[in-house]
């Protein structure tokens, strides 16, 4: 779909603005507040509706005009030219769409023009501005790669943000193993309430018993109500039968009379038809008598006329009719002679242009110039031109690559000049090694000093703790020893030998503990501390012997080392470039063989076509068309000659037959025109005589035909009379009329019966013929007694139900079971509601993920391939590959095979990558959504060259998708050579500028 015209009635500051003749690439130029943003919003509002008043977007209602809205004219691939008008009305405006075939519609027809496209989708994919491009600079790290991947699927990172928001909301509701989320807390409370409810239910057996009695009483009441309803319905039917009894008796009498009459076969309207046929028969017989008298009179007049039979007027008329054909035959012969002369002149011109010899003309006539030969010729020519173009491209590439190789060799030589000799390098290396060892030992000395200080501090703390432990052990063991001795003495004197033995053991244990405390009176020295003290002493002695002047040699050595690493890197690149140049050279050699092959193929085809080997290869397709034309001319010349011979033979044959007929008729002139004039006069006189006879014969035939018709009609009338008698099964007219009276009586009874059936309805189906009036009255009395008994029983059931309900209410008002039951249901209801909310969020997240995966699988690879091409164009070939890594991360490859994350690119290059991806998405969707693309100033961070590249890219895209570019920068207009420039100036209607 392409915009052709824009007409703004009133929108913001734009009043009665008309823009027509829009092309593929359109540039709207104007300074700030010239109306660019207003015009962009107008286009989107016409297509998708005015913004609602509660939305944040501006509605652009005009302040100086009453009209609000406008129209656009578009060219649609399916519907042709369409006019879309939207004016002020409901919230989004009233829209009207006119199609080229006269169809008129509203929003539904507009949705067919824009299948599956809404305003959000349009702004995400087909409309982007400076804000969307500069959003990249506000992102950090991995966020850039994900944002660009999302831009290549749906235009923005809206789906990624939506998925993250859904995950956050789900975790706020429920998290496996969590305690704070609401669903986790609800689940815990629900389980506790369920346990309490089970305990209360076990203590409430009486409650269940009363519930069972209540259900039983309700079932009995329901059954009684069902029987009561049936009896009441039956009573109502019996009362209806009693009220309609007189009509039922009448219906029965009618049925009895109809049975007596039986089947009466009589045609519909038989009596009227019978009388009408009798009248018709009498009228026909009188008309036949009049016709016969008039026929005799006409026959006498015909006998009085006579005509000449010596002249065959049919042959004469045939010759007269063929005279115009003879004249056209002479004209056709003259035309064929002129055509032969023109074909001969054109064939001679083609032979001169192609340098065809006279001996090769007949060979060209039989040459193979079909579609197969033309296809071979076109394929060979295309292959030759394609190979030649590839050769030129490779020639340019190899010159560029050789220049790059020369730069690399120069770089290597410059680095080699800065390298020192190997002896000096090794001497510096030894000095640096000694200096580094001294530095490493200095670091080790500092580390050892810290370790020794830490170990000495730990040693002192350990000794302090051991002393405290020893004192507590002495105190405890001493007390235990005194107690043991006291109980030992007491046991011996009191004869308590068990106590004495236990006291003796306790005393021995106390002595053992005192010995252990005495033996550990001194804490042993830590061996690690001893080793580190010795190592610290050795390092201090070594450092005292080191030369401090080695630091200067370290700086020189590091510089040389960096130069050597850089030299090796440039050397590897130079070798790679050499292999690349060699590869291009091999390709050029292979391409030279291909060129030679197709050059020979073209020479072979020229020989088969009869062309000279020196004939230009570039004109061979034009030569083929000329040869085809020459062949057609030669064939047409032969056919024209054959046609002329046939026509001349036909001309001579017809003239001979004309002259022979004239001589036989007594006319001896030889000129064809004189013969034809005489024949016309002769035919005219003969026709006048025959016309009179024909007129009389026609009248005679009409009378005979009319007599035949009347005779047939009389016969048909007789047949119809006999058929009516047969249908009524009557022998004569009297019997027929009797049957008519019986038929009318039965018809009246049937009509009355139908009326009674309509009034009685379903009462007839009750079969009252088998039931007498007395039986109906008895059944009526029985039904009334049954209904009274059922109502009494239902009152008893209701009383029992009320008693059970009262007892249940008393039990529930006890509090325990009722409160816990209500609490359990309340918690379960709250849990179910929040669980449903979590399930909805989970389903939404799953659907969103499937949608994103489908986009990435189907759409994003195509977008990525096209984005590589666009990104290479925008960066002048500096970056030529884009890779999609895991977790939606992108990486780009520079010309020197170096890979970069998007976060590592410069601000301008990152924006160019985003622009390439957005343009690639529009290109991939161009057939599914052939919608105009709106680009608002977004290239402020591009340098002049790359800004020119993006503008050229937009011009290229305009061949497949219409582009509307809005800018306030005048320097961006120069690269746009083929675009339609539309200047805007403070809302003034634009004037075309070429």
Tab-separated table of N, CA, C and O in Angstrom, residues 255-338:
chain	number	residue	atom	x	y	z
A	255	UNK	N	-67.515	-36.215	11.801
A	255	UNK	CA	-66.713	-37.371	11.395
A	255	UNK	C	-67.597	-38.538	10.967
A	255	UNK	O	-67.263	-39.279	10.032
A	256	UNK	N	-68.767	-38.689	11.670
A	256	UNK	CA	-69.689	-39.771	11.303
A	256	UNK	C	-70.258	-39.549	9.904
A	256	UNK	O	-70.321	-40.478	9.083
A	257	UNK	N	-70.678	-38.298	9.587
A	257	UNK	CA	-71.238	-37.991	8.263
A	257	UNK	C	-70.182	-38.164	7.173
A	257	UNK	O	-70.487	-38.672	6.094
A	258	UNK	N	-68.929	-37.724	7.473
A	258	UNK	CA	-67.851	-37.902	6.486
A	258	UNK	C	-67.600	-39.376	6.210
A	258	UNK	O	-67.312	-39.771	5.070
A	259	UNK	N	-67.712	-40.201	7.244
A	259	UNK	CA	-67.545	-41.644	7.028
A	259	UNK	C	-68.653	-42.202	6.163
A	259	UNK	O	-68.430	-43.102	5.332
A	260	UNK	N	-69.923	-41.661	6.330
A	260	UNK	CA	-71.047	-42.117	5.488
A	260	UNK	C	-70.823	-41.727	4.038
A	260	UNK	O	-71.104	-42.506	3.126
A	261	UNK	N	-70.340	-40.488	3.815
A	261	UNK	CA	-70.105	-40.047	2.425
A	261	UNK	C	-68.982	-40.848	1.774
A	261	UNK	O	-69.014	-41.107	0.567
A	262	UNK	N	-68.007	-41.236	2.572
A	262	UNK	CA	-66.884	-41.989	2.015
A	262	UNK	C	-66.029	-41.132	1.102
A	262	UNK	O	-65.991	-39.907	1.194
A	263	UNK	N	-65.390	-41.793	0.140
A	263	UNK	CA	-64.512	-41.095	-0.796
A	263	UNK	C	-65.326	-40.585	-1.970
A	263	UNK	O	-66.007	-41.370	-2.650
A	264	UNK	N	-65.317	-39.295	-2.234
A	264	UNK	CA	-66.033	-38.682	-3.365
A	264	UNK	C	-64.977	-38.141	-4.324
A	264	UNK	O	-64.304	-37.144	-4.050
A	265	UNK	N	-64.826	-38.844	-5.483
A	265	UNK	CA	-63.842	-38.420	-6.481
A	265	UNK	C	-64.510	-37.436	-7.421
A	265	UNK	O	-65.404	-37.799	-8.208
A	266	UNK	N	-64.093	-36.193	-7.374
A	266	UNK	CA	-64.658	-35.159	-8.233
A	266	UNK	C	-63.569	-34.113	-8.476
A	266	UNK	O	-62.881	-33.687	-7.532
A	267	UNK	N	-63.388	-33.728	-9.720
A	267	UNK	CA	-62.329	-32.750	-10.012
A	267	UNK	C	-62.629	-31.376	-9.410
A	267	UNK	O	-63.796	-31.027	-9.195
A	268	UNK	N	-61.576	-30.625	-9.152
A	268	UNK	CA	-61.701	-29.287	-8.560
A	268	UNK	C	-62.384	-28.357	-9.556
A	268	UNK	O	-62.005	-28.293	-10.744
A	269	UNK	N	-63.428	-27.618	-9.096
A	269	UNK	CA	-64.233	-26.730	-9.948
A	269	UNK	C	-64.784	-27.487	-11.166
A	269	UNK	O	-64.845	-26.969	-12.289
A	270	UNK	N	-65.135	-28.755	-10.977
A	270	UNK	CA	-65.542	-29.611	-12.102
A	270	UNK	C	-66.781	-29.117	-12.831
A	270	UNK	O	-66.844	-29.136	-14.066
A	271	UNK	N	-67.802	-28.673	-12.078
A	271	UNK	CA	-69.055	-28.256	-12.699
A	271	UNK	C	-68.860	-27.023	-13.562
A	271	UNK	O	-69.352	-26.953	-14.695
A	272	UNK	N	-68.101	-26.033	-13.061
A	272	UNK	CA	-67.864	-24.811	-13.836
A	272	UNK	C	-67.051	-25.129	-15.082
A	272	UNK	O	-67.316	-24.588	-16.179
A	273	UNK	N	-66.056	-25.996	-14.933
A	273	UNK	CA	-65.241	-26.365	-16.104
A	273	UNK	C	-66.082	-27.087	-17.157
A	273	UNK	O	-65.909	-26.903	-18.379
A	274	UNK	N	-67.023	-27.967	-16.693
A	274	UNK	CA	-67.861	-28.737	-17.621
A	274	UNK	C	-68.740	-27.812	-18.460
A	274	UNK	O	-68.835	-27.945	-19.686
A	275	UNK	N	-69.385	-26.844	-17.828
A	275	UNK	CA	-70.254	-25.920	-18.552
A	275	UNK	C	-69.456	-25.024	-19.498
A	275	UNK	O	-69.894	-24.713	-20.610
A	276	UNK	N	-68.246	-24.626	-19.085
A	276	UNK	CA	-67.414	-23.777	-19.938
A	276	UNK	C	-66.987	-24.521	-21.191
A	276	UNK	O	-66.947	-23.959	-22.299
A	277	UNK	N	-66.686	-25.819	-21.078
A	277	UNK	CA	-66.268	-26.619	-22.239
A	277	UNK	C	-67.416	-26.791	-23.232
A	277	UNK	O	-67.211	-26.798	-24.459
A	278	UNK	N	-68.663	-26.938	-22.736
A	278	UNK	CA	-69.811	-27.072	-23.639
A	278	UNK	C	-70.000	-25.816	-24.478
A	278	UNK	O	-70.253	-25.883	-25.698
A	279	UNK	N	-69.879	-24.643	-23.855
A	279	UNK	CA	-70.010	-23.372	-24.594
A	279	UNK	C	-68.904	-23.234	-25.629
A	279	UNK	O	-69.132	-22.766	-26.753
A	280	UNK	N	-67.677	-23.627	-25.287
A	280	UNK	CA	-66.542	-23.509	-26.210
A	280	UNK	C	-66.723	-24.408	-27.417
A	280	UNK	O	-66.395	-24.033	-28.553
A	281	UNK	N	-67.279	-25.577	-27.225
A	281	UNK	CA	-67.474	-26.530	-28.338
A	281	UNK	C	-68.435	-25.958	-29.379
A	281	UNK	O	-68.206	-26.053	-30.592
A	282	UNK	N	-69.510	-25.338	-28.973
A	282	UNK	CA	-70.485	-24.749	-29.893
A	282	UNK	C	-69.880	-23.597	-30.686
A	282	UNK	O	-70.106	-23.470	-31.908
A	283	UNK	N	-69.052	-22.754	-30.056
A	283	UNK	CA	-68.444	-21.612	-30.726
A	283	UNK	C	-67.448	-22.060	-31.793
A	283	UNK	O	-67.388	-21.492	-32.887
A	284	UNK	N	-66.682	-23.097	-31.538
A	284	UNK	CA	-65.675	-23.571	-32.491
A	284	UNK	C	-66.321	-24.114	-33.770
A	284	UNK	O	-65.817	-23.918	-34.884
A	285	UNK	N	-67.406	-24.813	-33.662
A	285	UNK	CA	-68.047	-25.402	-34.848
A	285	UNK	C	-68.550	-24.326	-35.807
A	285	UNK	O	-68.457	-24.454	-37.038
A	286	UNK	N	-69.074	-23.190	-35.273
A	286	UNK	CA	-69.558	-22.111	-36.147
A	286	UNK	C	-68.398	-21.419	-36.861
A	286	UNK	O	-68.513	-21.015	-38.025
A	287	UNK	N	-67.195	-21.285	-36.227
A	287	UNK	CA	-66.031	-20.636	-36.855
A	287	UNK	C	-65.463	-21.483	-37.985
A	287	UNK	O	-65.016	-20.978	-39.010
A	288	UNK	N	-65.519	-22.806	-37.904
A	288	UNK	CA	-64.987	-23.688	-38.969
A	288	UNK	C	-65.805	-23.527	-40.245
A	288	UNK	O	-65.271	-23.498	-41.368
A	289	UNK	N	-67.084	-23.383	-40.126
A	289	UNK	CA	-67.932	-23.217	-41.316
A	289	UNK	C	-67.587	-21.919	-42.048
A	289	UNK	O	-67.502	-21.886	-43.295
A	290	UNK	N	-67.307	-20.831	-41.339
A	290	UNK	CA	-66.958	-19.559	-41.986
A	290	UNK	C	-65.615	-19.648	-42.683
A	290	UNK	O	-65.422	-19.084	-43.772
A	291	UNK	N	-64.657	-20.347	-42.143
A	291	UNK	CA	-63.323	-20.469	-42.741
A	291	UNK	C	-63.387	-21.222	-44.061
A	291	UNK	O	-62.711	-20.887	-45.039
A	292	UNK	N	-64.181	-22.237	-44.133
A	292	UNK	CA	-64.258	-23.026	-45.374
A	292	UNK	C	-64.826	-22.190	-46.532
A	292	UNK	O	-64.388	-22.317	-47.694
A	293	UNK	N	-65.788	-21.328	-46.306
A	293	UNK	CA	-66.316	-20.442	-47.353
A	293	UNK	C	-65.245	-19.487	-47.864
A	293	UNK	O	-65.098	-19.273	-49.064
A	294	UNK	N	-64.425	-18.908	-46.996
A	294	UNK	CA	-63.391	-17.950	-47.399
A	294	UNK	C	-62.259	-18.644	-48.156
A	294	UNK	O	-61.692	-18.082	-49.104
A	295	UNK	N	-61.918	-19.880	-47.877
A	295	UNK	CA	-60.872	-20.636	-48.587
A	295	UNK	C	-61.252	-20.863	-50.042
A	295	UNK	O	-60.415	-20.786	-50.948
A	296	UNK	N	-62.508	-21.153	-50.319
A	296	UNK	CA	-62.950	-21.368	-51.699
A	296	UNK	C	-62.802	-20.093	-52.529
A	296	UNK	O	-62.396	-20.113	-53.696
A	297	UNK	N	-63.073	-18.943	-51.933
A	297	UNK	CA	-62.933	-17.662	-52.639
A	297	UNK	C	-61.475	-17.379	-52.995
A	297	UNK	O	-61.162	-16.931	-54.108
A	298	UNK	N	-60.508	-17.631	-52.098
A	298	UNK	CA	-59.088	-17.384	-52.373
A	298	UNK	C	-58.550	-18.298	-53.450
A	298	UNK	O	-57.689	-17.909	-54.255
A	299	UNK	N	-59.020	-19.531	-53.526
A	299	UNK	CA	-58.532	-20.473	-54.531
A	299	UNK	C	-58.897	-19.983	-55.942
A	299	UNK	O	-58.107	-20.129	-56.889
A	300	UNK	N	-60.045	-19.390	-56.111
A	300	UNK	CA	-60.450	-18.859	-57.412
A	300	UNK	C	-59.523	-17.721	-57.844
A	300	UNK	O	-59.161	-17.611	-59.017
A	301	UNK	N	-59.095	-16.849	-56.936
A	301	UNK	CA	-58.206	-15.735	-57.282
A	301	UNK	C	-56.820	-16.228	-57.663
A	301	UNK	O	-56.174	-15.671	-58.550
A	302	UNK	N	-56.305	-17.264	-57.045
A	302	UNK	CA	-54.974	-17.804	-57.364
A	302	UNK	C	-54.951	-18.426	-58.754
A	302	UNK	O	-53.946	-18.354	-59.465
A	303	UNK	N	-56.063	-19.069	-59.134
A	303	UNK	CA	-56.102	-19.679	-60.466
A	303	UNK	C	-56.046	-18.628	-61.557
A	303	UNK	O	-55.623	-18.903	-62.686
A	304	UNK	N	-56.479	-17.387	-61.257
A	304	UNK	CA	-56.464	-16.314	-62.260
A	304	UNK	C	-55.072	-15.761	-62.505
A	304	UNK	O	-54.839	-15.079	-63.507
A	305	UNK	N	-54.078	-15.958	-61.634
A	305	UNK	CA	-52.699	-15.438	-61.779
A	305	UNK	C	-51.792	-16.515	-62.335
A	305	UNK	O	-51.973	-17.701	-62.099
A	306	UNK	N	-50.738	-16.108	-63.125
A	306	UNK	CA	-49.741	-17.053	-63.678
A	306	UNK	C	-48.395	-16.366	-63.714
A	306	UNK	O	-48.304	-15.149	-63.754
A	307	UNK	N	-47.286	-17.121	-63.690
A	307	UNK	CA	-45.913	-16.567	-63.716
A	307	UNK	C	-45.053	-17.342	-64.676
A	307	UNK	O	-45.362	-18.489	-65.021
A	308	UNK	N	-43.959	-16.731	-65.122
A	308	UNK	CA	-43.035	-17.333	-66.087
A	308	UNK	C	-42.056	-18.243	-65.353
A	308	UNK	O	-41.501	-17.876	-64.319
A	309	UNK	N	-41.794	-19.456	-65.919
A	309	UNK	CA	-40.877	-20.408	-65.285
A	309	UNK	C	-39.621	-20.621	-66.107
A	309	UNK	O	-38.842	-21.525	-65.840
A	310	UNK	N	-39.409	-19.750	-67.153
A	310	UNK	CA	-38.229	-19.944	-67.999
A	310	UNK	C	-36.955	-19.352	-67.391
A	310	UNK	O	-35.861	-19.669	-67.820
A	311	UNK	N	-37.050	-18.459	-66.355
A	311	UNK	CA	-35.887	-17.770	-65.746
A	311	UNK	C	-35.671	-18.289	-64.313
A	311	UNK	O	-36.597	-18.258	-63.471
A	312	UNK	N	-34.391	-18.805	-64.059
A	312	UNK	CA	-34.034	-19.340	-62.720
A	312	UNK	C	-33.551	-18.184	-61.834
A	312	UNK	O	-32.375	-17.804	-61.854
A	313	UNK	N	-34.488	-17.597	-61.104
A	313	UNK	CA	-34.136	-16.413	-60.313
A	313	UNK	C	-33.243	-16.752	-59.112
A	313	UNK	O	-32.536	-15.892	-58.597
A	314	UNK	N	-33.252	-18.018	-58.637
A	314	UNK	CA	-32.401	-18.365	-57.480
A	314	UNK	C	-30.920	-18.259	-57.836
A	314	UNK	O	-30.104	-17.728	-57.067
A	315	UNK	N	-30.546	-18.748	-59.083
A	315	UNK	CA	-29.138	-18.646	-59.505
A	315	UNK	C	-28.777	-17.181	-59.719
A	315	UNK	O	-27.673	-16.734	-59.366
A	316	UNK	N	-29.736	-16.415	-60.306
A	316	UNK	CA	-29.460	-14.996	-60.531
A	316	UNK	C	-29.228	-14.258	-59.209
A	316	UNK	O	-28.305	-13.435	-59.076
A	317	UNK	N	-30.060	-14.542	-58.231
A	317	UNK	CA	-29.885	-13.882	-56.927
A	317	UNK	C	-28.566	-14.281	-56.264
A	317	UNK	O	-27.901	-13.470	-55.617
A	318	UNK	N	-28.190	-15.558	-56.460
A	318	UNK	CA	-26.917	-16.007	-55.889
A	318	UNK	C	-25.749	-15.265	-56.518
A	318	UNK	O	-24.811	-14.828	-55.814
A	319	UNK	N	-25.799	-15.070	-57.852
A	319	UNK	CA	-24.724	-14.344	-58.522
A	319	UNK	C	-24.701	-12.880	-58.065
A	319	UNK	O	-23.625	-12.286	-57.908
A	320	UNK	N	-25.898	-12.283	-57.881
A	320	UNK	CA	-25.943	-10.894	-57.421
A	320	UNK	C	-25.357	-10.776	-56.013
A	320	UNK	O	-24.635	-9.827	-55.702
A	321	UNK	N	-25.688	-11.744	-55.147
A	321	UNK	CA	-25.155	-11.721	-53.780
A	321	UNK	C	-23.637	-11.911	-53.753
A	321	UNK	O	-22.939	-11.371	-52.894
A	322	UNK	N	-23.095	-12.686	-54.729
A	322	UNK	CA	-21.655	-12.946	-54.760
A	322	UNK	C	-20.867	-11.797	-55.386
A	322	UNK	O	-19.635	-11.798	-55.340
A	323	UNK	N	-21.567	-10.821	-56.006
A	323	UNK	CA	-20.861	-9.715	-56.656
A	323	UNK	C	-20.004	-8.894	-55.670
A	323	UNK	O	-18.845	-8.609	-55.958
A	324	UNK	N	-20.499	-8.511	-54.438
A	324	UNK	CA	-19.620	-7.800	-53.486
A	324	UNK	C	-18.400	-8.634	-53.085
A	324	UNK	O	-17.312	-8.099	-52.884
A	325	UNK	N	-18.592	-9.962	-52.986
A	325	UNK	CA	-17.450	-10.826	-52.640
A	325	UNK	C	-16.408	-10.780	-53.757
A	325	UNK	O	-15.197	-10.801	-53.493
A	326	UNK	N	-16.878	-10.711	-55.042
A	326	UNK	CA	-15.930	-10.610	-56.160
A	326	UNK	C	-15.145	-9.297	-56.074
A	326	UNK	O	-13.934	-9.274	-56.318
A	327	UNK	N	-15.848	-8.210	-55.733
A	327	UNK	CA	-15.154	-6.932	-55.622
A	327	UNK	C	-14.124	-6.966	-54.477
A	327	UNK	O	-13.011	-6.459	-54.605
A	328	UNK	N	-14.524	-7.582	-53.320
A	328	UNK	CA	-13.549	-7.704	-52.209
A	328	UNK	C	-12.377	-8.588	-52.588
A	328	UNK	O	-11.243	-8.372	-52.158
A	329	UNK	N	-12.646	-9.583	-53.457
A	329	UNK	CA	-11.571	-10.468	-53.919
A	329	UNK	C	-10.548	-9.683	-54.719
A	329	UNK	O	-9.334	-9.861	-54.556
A	330	UNK	N	-11.032	-8.788	-55.591
A	330	UNK	CA	-10.101	-7.969	-56.362
A	330	UNK	C	-9.280	-7.046	-55.434
A	330	UNK	O	-8.075	-6.885	-55.609
A	331	UNK	N	-9.971	-6.468	-54.406
A	331	UNK	CA	-9.246	-5.617	-53.454
A	331	UNK	C	-8.199	-6.419	-52.669
A	331	UNK	O	-7.086	-5.936	-52.407
A	332	UNK	N	-8.553	-7.655	-52.264
A	332	UNK	CA	-7.602	-8.488	-51.504
A	332	UNK	C	-6.376	-8.829	-52.351
A	332	UNK	O	-5.249	-8.832	-51.863
A	333	UNK	N	-6.595	-9.091	-53.659
A	333	UNK	CA	-5.452	-9.396	-54.540
A	333	UNK	C	-4.522	-8.189	-54.626
A	333	UNK	O	-3.298	-8.321	-54.550
A	334	UNK	N	-5.107	-6.994	-54.727
A	334	UNK	CA	-4.275	-5.783	-54.775
A	334	UNK	C	-3.514	-5.601	-53.458
A	334	UNK	O	-2.331	-5.241	-53.442
A	335	UNK	N	-4.200	-5.859	-52.315
A	335	UNK	CA	-3.532	-5.726	-51.017
A	335	UNK	C	-2.391	-6.704	-50.853
A	335	UNK	O	-1.335	-6.372	-50.293
A	336	UNK	N	-2.587	-7.954	-51.335
A	336	UNK	CA	-1.511	-8.948	-51.235
A	336	UNK	C	-0.305	-8.548	-52.074
A	336	UNK	O	0.850	-8.783	-51.685
A	337	UNK	N	-0.564	-7.927	-53.239
A	337	UNK	CA	0.564	-7.472	-54.067
A	337	UNK	C	1.351	-6.377	-53.336
A	337	UNK	O	2.584	-6.379	-53.339
A	338	UNK	N	0.616	-5.439	-52.675
A	338	UNK	CA	1.321	-4.407	-51.897
A	338	UNK	C	2.091	-5.021	-50.721
A	338	UNK	O	3.212	-4.603	-50.401
